[in-house]
Amino acid sequence: MQWSLVARAPPFLFALVAKRCNSPEMTTFLRHPRSGVRLAALVAVALLGACAGDRDPSTGEPSFYRNLAQKDAQVDSASAASMISGYRVNNGLTPVSVDPELMKLAQAQADAMAGRDKLDHNVVRSFNDRLRQQGYHARMAAENIGAGYHTLAEAFSGWRDSPPHRANMLLDGATRMGIASAYAPSSKFKVFWALILATPDDRRS
């Protein structure tokens, strides 16, 4: 069954930034949530550079339009990295590449929110604690979460059109990213999202 945009529960977003400066601790800034339906068509400019490899072979459509509100659906991380990198480069910033460790962190966060049907950075533990527990050393890291978006294109558009989430996607100096979605069939949101961008601290690697 295909859902129309007007029939879906309104998507919600939260953004969080953690910074490491000269202190061994990170300072966390929690941004205010913003909700609202976002149309996939709004990302048309960012998607013009998509290549044939970004298409879903089973349907022939671009993977960023793939409906993730179904069992075993997974977001195309390469397509997401290409989309976000293009947006960053267009704004004079460095591109980002997929980081396996950040992918694990993002997936754990998305799964935890889906399992509890709760949109919250601290659904299990704080962002800072999750980074430390994973042993991921970053000079700066940012996390966006969301719920209710059924495609990568919609999630990207929602983050892009929200000032604090846009600021996270345009995190100056970020070079790595991880992204994940998790399907929650019993939730009104159906899909939960987590996106992490970071600047690794190579001095501690």
PDB file of C-alpha atoms in Angstrom:
ATOM      1  CA  MET A   1       0.000   0.000   0.000  1.00  0.00           C
ATOM      2  CA  GLN A   2       1.340   3.404  -0.927  1.00  0.00           C
ATOM      3  CA  TRP A   3       1.015   6.169   1.648  1.00  0.00           C
ATOM      4  CA  SER A   4       0.337   9.691   0.504  1.00  0.00           C
ATOM      5  CA  LEU A   5       2.261  12.480   2.176  1.00  0.00           C
ATOM      6  CA  VAL A   6      -0.883  13.884   3.743  1.00  0.00           C
ATOM      7  CA  ALA A   7      -1.745  10.516   5.295  1.00  0.00           C
ATOM      8  CA  ARG A   8       1.504  10.097   7.180  1.00  0.00           C
ATOM      9  CA  ALA A   9       2.186  11.139  10.730  1.00  0.00           C
ATOM     10  CA  PRO A  10       4.132  14.410  10.677  1.00  0.00           C
ATOM     11  CA  PRO A  11       7.888  13.787  10.720  1.00  0.00           C
ATOM     12  CA  PHE A  12       9.891  15.124  13.630  1.00  0.00           C
ATOM     13  CA  LEU A  13      13.529  16.112  13.882  1.00  0.00           C
ATOM     14  CA  PHE A  14      16.133  16.718  16.560  1.00  0.00           C
ATOM     15  CA  ALA A  15      19.696  17.921  16.110  1.00  0.00           C
ATOM     16  CA  LEU A  16      22.595  17.686  18.495  1.00  0.00           C
ATOM     17  CA  VAL A  17      26.187  18.864  18.248  1.00  0.00           C
ATOM     18  CA  ALA A  18      29.094  17.672  20.349  1.00  0.00           C
ATOM     19  CA  LYS A  19      32.392  19.524  20.189  1.00  0.00           C
ATOM     20  CA  ARG A  20      35.826  18.643  21.459  1.00  0.00           C
ATOM     21  CA  CYS A  21      38.103  21.642  21.837  1.00  0.00           C
ATOM     22  CA  ASN A  22      40.991  21.838  24.293  1.00  0.00           C
ATOM     23  CA  SER A  23      39.091  19.996  26.994  1.00  0.00           C
ATOM     24  CA  PRO A  24      38.981  16.189  27.221  1.00  0.00           C
ATOM     25  CA  GLU A  25      35.224  16.484  27.622  1.00  0.00           C
ATOM     26  CA  MET A  26      32.736  17.342  24.906  1.00  0.00           C
ATOM     27  CA  THR A  27      30.202  20.127  25.240  1.00  0.00           C
ATOM     28  CA  THR A  28      26.758  19.215  24.000  1.00  0.00           C
ATOM     29  CA  PHE A  29      24.299  21.647  22.471  1.00  0.00           C
ATOM     30  CA  LEU A  30      20.719  20.388  22.083  1.00  0.00           C
ATOM     31  CA  ARG A  31      18.761  22.089  19.336  1.00  0.00           C
ATOM     32  CA  HIS A  32      15.031  22.642  19.377  1.00  0.00           C
ATOM     33  CA  PRO A  33      12.854  20.187  17.406  1.00  0.00           C
ATOM     34  CA  ARG A  34      11.037  21.177  14.258  1.00  0.00           C
ATOM     35  CA  SER A  35       8.289  19.192  12.566  1.00  0.00           C
ATOM     36  CA  GLY A  36       6.586  19.244   9.182  1.00  0.00           C
ATOM     37  CA  VAL A  37       6.137  17.250   6.014  1.00  0.00           C
ATOM     38  CA  ARG A  38       8.852  17.719   3.414  1.00  0.00           C
ATOM     39  CA  LEU A  39       8.377  16.860  -0.258  1.00  0.00           C
ATOM     40  CA  ALA A  40      11.029  14.777  -1.994  1.00  0.00           C
ATOM     41  CA  ALA A  41      10.851  17.147  -4.969  1.00  0.00           C
ATOM     42  CA  LEU A  42      12.573  19.802  -2.882  1.00  0.00           C
ATOM     43  CA  VAL A  43      15.873  17.966  -3.219  1.00  0.00           C
ATOM     44  CA  ALA A  44      15.826  17.920  -7.012  1.00  0.00           C
ATOM     45  CA  VAL A  45      18.805  20.279  -7.338  1.00  0.00           C
ATOM     46  CA  ALA A  46      20.947  18.209  -4.992  1.00  0.00           C
ATOM     47  CA  LEU A  47      20.069  15.009  -6.830  1.00  0.00           C
ATOM     48  CA  LEU A  48      20.919  16.083 -10.378  1.00  0.00           C
ATOM     49  CA  GLY A  49      24.392  14.624 -10.114  1.00  0.00           C
ATOM     50  CA  ALA A  50      23.180  11.147  -9.139  1.00  0.00           C
ATOM     51  CA  CYS A  51      24.673   8.362 -11.241  1.00  0.00           C
ATOM     52  CA  ALA A  52      23.236   5.088 -12.454  1.00  0.00           C
ATOM     53  CA  GLY A  53      24.866   3.283  -9.534  1.00  0.00           C
ATOM     54  CA  ASP A  54      22.489   5.072  -7.183  1.00  0.00           C
ATOM     55  CA  ARG A  55      19.501   3.292  -8.691  1.00  0.00           C
ATOM     56  CA  ASP A  56      17.645   0.414  -7.077  1.00  0.00           C
ATOM     57  CA  PRO A  57      18.197  -2.517  -9.470  1.00  0.00           C
ATOM     58  CA  SER A  58      14.860  -4.084  -8.519  1.00  0.00           C
ATOM     59  CA  THR A  59      12.802  -1.042  -9.515  1.00  0.00           C
ATOM     60  CA  GLY A  60      15.125   1.081 -11.639  1.00  0.00           C
ATOM     61  CA  GLU A  61      14.364   4.128  -9.507  1.00  0.00           C
ATOM     62  CA  PRO A  62      17.011   6.143  -7.630  1.00  0.00           C
ATOM     63  CA  SER A  63      17.777   4.552  -4.266  1.00  0.00           C
ATOM     64  CA  PHE A  64      17.114   7.816  -2.446  1.00  0.00           C
ATOM     65  CA  TYR A  65      13.439   7.425  -3.404  1.00  0.00           C
ATOM     66  CA  ARG A  66      13.269   3.842  -2.121  1.00  0.00           C
ATOM     67  CA  ASN A  67      10.510   3.335   0.451  1.00  0.00           C
ATOM     68  CA  LEU A  68      12.211   2.257   3.694  1.00  0.00           C
ATOM     69  CA  ALA A  69       8.961   1.690   5.580  1.00  0.00           C
ATOM     70  CA  GLN A  70       9.217  -2.051   5.071  1.00  0.00           C
ATOM     71  CA  LYS A  71      10.956  -5.017   6.640  1.00  0.00           C
ATOM     72  CA  ASP A  72      14.699  -5.409   6.025  1.00  0.00           C
ATOM     73  CA  ALA A  73      14.910  -2.110   4.116  1.00  0.00           C
ATOM     74  CA  GLN A  74      18.251  -0.333   4.475  1.00  0.00           C
ATOM     75  CA  VAL A  75      19.329   3.143   3.520  1.00  0.00           C
ATOM     76  CA  ASP A  76      21.893   3.356   0.719  1.00  0.00           C
ATOM     77  CA  SER A  77      24.876   4.835   2.567  1.00  0.00           C
ATOM     78  CA  ALA A  78      26.872   5.494  -0.611  1.00  0.00           C
ATOM     79  CA  SER A  79      23.977   7.433  -2.109  1.00  0.00           C
ATOM     80  CA  ALA A  80      23.560   9.348   1.155  1.00  0.00           C
ATOM     81  CA  ALA A  81      27.260  10.228   1.262  1.00  0.00           C
ATOM     82  CA  SER A  82      27.117  11.393  -2.355  1.00  0.00           C
ATOM     83  CA  MET A  83      24.058  13.528  -1.670  1.00  0.00           C
ATOM     84  CA  ILE A  84      25.414  15.100   1.511  1.00  0.00           C
ATOM     85  CA  SER A  85      28.880  15.606  -0.001  1.00  0.00           C
ATOM     86  CA  GLY A  86      27.386  17.365  -3.010  1.00  0.00           C
ATOM     87  CA  TYR A  87      25.434  19.651  -0.717  1.00  0.00           C
ATOM     88  CA  ARG A  88      28.547  20.402   1.337  1.00  0.00           C
ATOM     89  CA  VAL A  89      30.759  21.033  -1.694  1.00  0.00           C
ATOM     90  CA  ASN A  90      28.148  23.389  -3.114  1.00  0.00           C
ATOM     91  CA  ASN A  91      28.518  25.328   0.135  1.00  0.00           C
ATOM     92  CA  GLY A  92      32.312  25.450  -0.042  1.00  0.00           C
ATOM     93  CA  LEU A  93      32.955  22.597   2.395  1.00  0.00           C
ATOM     94  CA  THR A  94      34.775  19.273   2.284  1.00  0.00           C
ATOM     95  CA  PRO A  95      32.966  16.133   1.126  1.00  0.00           C
ATOM     96  CA  VAL A  96      32.382  13.279   3.555  1.00  0.00           C
ATOM     97  CA  SER A  97      32.989   9.564   3.226  1.00  0.00           C
ATOM     98  CA  VAL A  98      31.222   6.660   4.884  1.00  0.00           C
ATOM     99  CA  ASP A  99      32.850   5.599   8.149  1.00  0.00           C
ATOM    100  CA  PRO A 100      32.128   2.005   9.274  1.00  0.00           C
ATOM    101  CA  GLU A 101      32.288   2.936  12.956  1.00  0.00           C
ATOM    102  CA  LEU A 102      29.899   5.848  12.529  1.00  0.00           C
ATOM    103  CA  MET A 103      27.601   3.564  10.550  1.00  0.00           C
ATOM    104  CA  LYS A 104      27.473   1.219  13.544  1.00  0.00           C
ATOM    105  CA  LEU A 105      26.766   4.101  15.910  1.00  0.00           C
ATOM    106  CA  ALA A 106      24.024   5.473  13.681  1.00  0.00           C
ATOM    107  CA  GLN A 107      22.399   2.067  13.255  1.00  0.00           C
ATOM    108  CA  ALA A 108      22.440   1.396  16.989  1.00  0.00           C
ATOM    109  CA  GLN A 109      20.761   4.747  17.616  1.00  0.00           C
ATOM    110  CA  ALA A 110      18.112   4.245  14.927  1.00  0.00           C
ATOM    111  CA  ASP A 111      17.386   0.715  16.184  1.00  0.00           C
ATOM    112  CA  ALA A 112      17.121   1.896  19.791  1.00  0.00           C
ATOM    113  CA  MET A 113      14.635   4.633  18.892  1.00  0.00           C
ATOM    114  CA  ALA A 114      12.594   2.280  16.705  1.00  0.00           C
ATOM    115  CA  GLY A 115      12.553  -0.376  19.423  1.00  0.00           C
ATOM    116  CA  ARG A 116      11.238   2.102  21.977  1.00  0.00           C
ATOM    117  CA  ASP A 117       9.139   4.174  19.555  1.00  0.00           C
ATOM    118  CA  LYS A 118      10.849   7.266  20.926  1.00  0.00           C
ATOM    119  CA  LEU A 119      12.697  10.065  19.138  1.00  0.00           C
ATOM    120  CA  ASP A 120      15.448  11.005  21.558  1.00  0.00           C
ATOM    121  CA  HIS A 121      19.227  11.449  21.371  1.00  0.00           C
ATOM    122  CA  ASN A 122      19.435   9.952  24.858  1.00  0.00           C
ATOM    123  CA  VAL A 123      17.090   7.012  24.292  1.00  0.00           C
ATOM    124  CA  VAL A 124      19.838   4.654  25.529  1.00  0.00           C
ATOM    125  CA  ARG A 125      22.656   6.964  26.532  1.00  0.00           C
ATOM    126  CA  SER A 126      23.981  10.391  25.571  1.00  0.00           C
ATOM    127  CA  PHE A 127      25.665  11.054  22.242  1.00  0.00           C
ATOM    128  CA  ASN A 128      28.964  11.758  24.007  1.00  0.00           C
ATOM    129  CA  ASP A 129      28.765   8.491  25.929  1.00  0.00           C
ATOM    130  CA  ARG A 130      27.936   6.544  22.775  1.00  0.00           C
ATOM    131  CA  LEU A 131      30.995   7.975  21.016  1.00  0.00           C
ATOM    132  CA  ARG A 132      33.210   7.146  23.996  1.00  0.00           C
ATOM    133  CA  GLN A 133      31.827   3.637  24.386  1.00  0.00           C
ATOM    134  CA  GLN A 134      32.555   2.944  20.713  1.00  0.00           C
ATOM    135  CA  GLY A 135      36.068   4.282  21.248  1.00  0.00           C
ATOM    136  CA  TYR A 136      35.526   6.857  18.523  1.00  0.00           C
ATOM    137  CA  HIS A 137      37.792   9.868  19.016  1.00  0.00           C
ATOM    138  CA  ALA A 138      36.505  13.002  17.304  1.00  0.00           C
ATOM    139  CA  ARG A 139      37.561  16.608  17.422  1.00  0.00           C
ATOM    140  CA  MET A 140      33.973  17.481  16.519  1.00  0.00           C
ATOM    141  CA  ALA A 141      30.847  15.443  15.877  1.00  0.00           C
ATOM    142  CA  ALA A 142      27.199  16.176  15.158  1.00  0.00           C
ATOM    143  CA  GLU A 143      24.090  14.030  15.160  1.00  0.00           C
ATOM    144  CA  ASN A 144      20.727  14.503  13.468  1.00  0.00           C
ATOM    145  CA  ILE A 145      17.819  12.208  14.207  1.00  0.00           C
ATOM    146  CA  GLY A 146      14.380  12.070  12.675  1.00  0.00           C
ATOM    147  CA  ALA A 147      11.208  10.018  12.411  1.00  0.00           C
ATOM    148  CA  GLY A 148       8.368   9.783   9.926  1.00  0.00           C
ATOM    149  CA  TYR A 149      10.356  10.155   6.705  1.00  0.00           C
ATOM    150  CA  HIS A 150       9.975   7.106   4.481  1.00  0.00           C
ATOM    151  CA  THR A 151      12.766   7.816   1.988  1.00  0.00           C
ATOM    152  CA  LEU A 152      16.320   9.124   2.080  1.00  0.00           C
ATOM    153  CA  ALA A 153      15.248  12.030  -0.136  1.00  0.00           C
ATOM    154  CA  GLU A 154      12.581  13.077   2.382  1.00  0.00           C
ATOM    155  CA  ALA A 155      14.951  12.790   5.359  1.00  0.00           C
ATOM    156  CA  PHE A 156      17.636  14.810   3.581  1.00  0.00           C
ATOM    157  CA  SER A 157      15.109  17.460   2.610  1.00  0.00           C
ATOM    158  CA  GLY A 158      13.760  17.694   6.143  1.00  0.00           C
ATOM    159  CA  TRP A 159      17.224  18.125   7.624  1.00  0.00           C
ATOM    160  CA  ARG A 160      18.248  20.598   4.943  1.00  0.00           C
ATOM    161  CA  ASP A 161      15.186  22.778   5.503  1.00  0.00           C
ATOM    162  CA  SER A 162      15.657  22.965   9.299  1.00  0.00           C
ATOM    163  CA  PRO A 163      18.366  25.491  10.306  1.00  0.00           C
ATOM    164  CA  PRO A 164      19.972  23.469  13.145  1.00  0.00           C
ATOM    165  CA  HIS A 165      19.964  20.269  11.110  1.00  0.00           C
ATOM    166  CA  ARG A 166      21.324  22.068   8.063  1.00  0.00           C
ATOM    167  CA  ALA A 167      24.111  23.447  10.262  1.00  0.00           C
ATOM    168  CA  ASN A 168      25.002  19.905  11.288  1.00  0.00           C
ATOM    169  CA  MET A 169      25.124  18.674   7.692  1.00  0.00           C
ATOM    170  CA  LEU A 170      27.358  21.671   6.949  1.00  0.00           C
ATOM    171  CA  LEU A 171      29.626  21.010   9.931  1.00  0.00           C
ATOM    172  CA  ASP A 172      32.877  22.728   9.003  1.00  0.00           C
ATOM    173  CA  GLY A 173      35.775  20.305   8.758  1.00  0.00           C
ATOM    174  CA  ALA A 174      33.699  17.116   8.855  1.00  0.00           C
ATOM    175  CA  THR A 175      35.152  14.352   6.693  1.00  0.00           C
ATOM    176  CA  ARG A 176      33.304  11.223   7.855  1.00  0.00           C
ATOM    177  CA  MET A 177      29.672  10.229   8.207  1.00  0.00           C
ATOM    178  CA  GLY A 178      27.389   7.391   9.178  1.00  0.00           C
ATOM    179  CA  ILE A 179      23.663   7.100   8.482  1.00  0.00           C
ATOM    180  CA  ALA A 180      20.987   4.548   9.296  1.00  0.00           C
ATOM    181  CA  SER A 181      17.265   3.972   9.239  1.00  0.00           C
ATOM    182  CA  ALA A 182      15.192   1.524  11.250  1.00  0.00           C
ATOM    183  CA  TYR A 183      11.698   0.275  10.470  1.00  0.00           C
ATOM    184  CA  ALA A 184       9.148   0.278  13.296  1.00  0.00           C
ATOM    185  CA  PRO A 185       5.939  -1.283  11.922  1.00  0.00           C
ATOM    186  CA  SER A 186       3.868  -0.606  15.048  1.00  0.00           C
ATOM    187  CA  SER A 187       4.907   3.044  15.286  1.00  0.00           C
ATOM    188  CA  LYS A 188       2.971   5.860  13.676  1.00  0.00           C
ATOM    189  CA  PHE A 189       6.318   7.099  12.323  1.00  0.00           C
ATOM    190  CA  LYS A 190       7.269   3.782  10.677  1.00  0.00           C
ATOM    191  CA  VAL A 191      10.885   4.841  10.083  1.00  0.00           C
ATOM    192  CA  PHE A 192      13.479   6.314  12.477  1.00  0.00           C
ATOM    193  CA  TRP A 193      16.678   7.977  11.282  1.00  0.00           C
ATOM    194  CA  ALA A 194      20.132   8.792  12.619  1.00  0.00           C
ATOM    195  CA  LEU A 195      22.898  10.721  10.859  1.00  0.00           C
ATOM    196  CA  ILE A 196      26.346  11.394  12.342  1.00  0.00           C
ATOM    197  CA  LEU A 197      29.038  13.627  10.863  1.00  0.00           C
ATOM    198  CA  ALA A 198      32.461  13.870  12.446  1.00  0.00           C
ATOM    199  CA  THR A 199      35.990  15.157  12.269  1.00  0.00           C
ATOM    200  CA  PRO A 200      38.175  12.276  13.514  1.00  0.00           C
ATOM    201  CA  ASP A 201      40.920  13.098  15.973  1.00  0.00           C
ATOM    202  CA  ASP A 202      43.809  11.523  14.095  1.00  0.00           C
ATOM    203  CA  ARG A 203      46.180  12.324  16.952  1.00  0.00           C
ATOM    204  CA  ARG A 204      44.415   9.699  19.060  1.00  0.00           C
ATOM    205  CA  SER A 205      43.909   7.028  16.407  1.00  0.00           C
TER     206      SER A 205
END
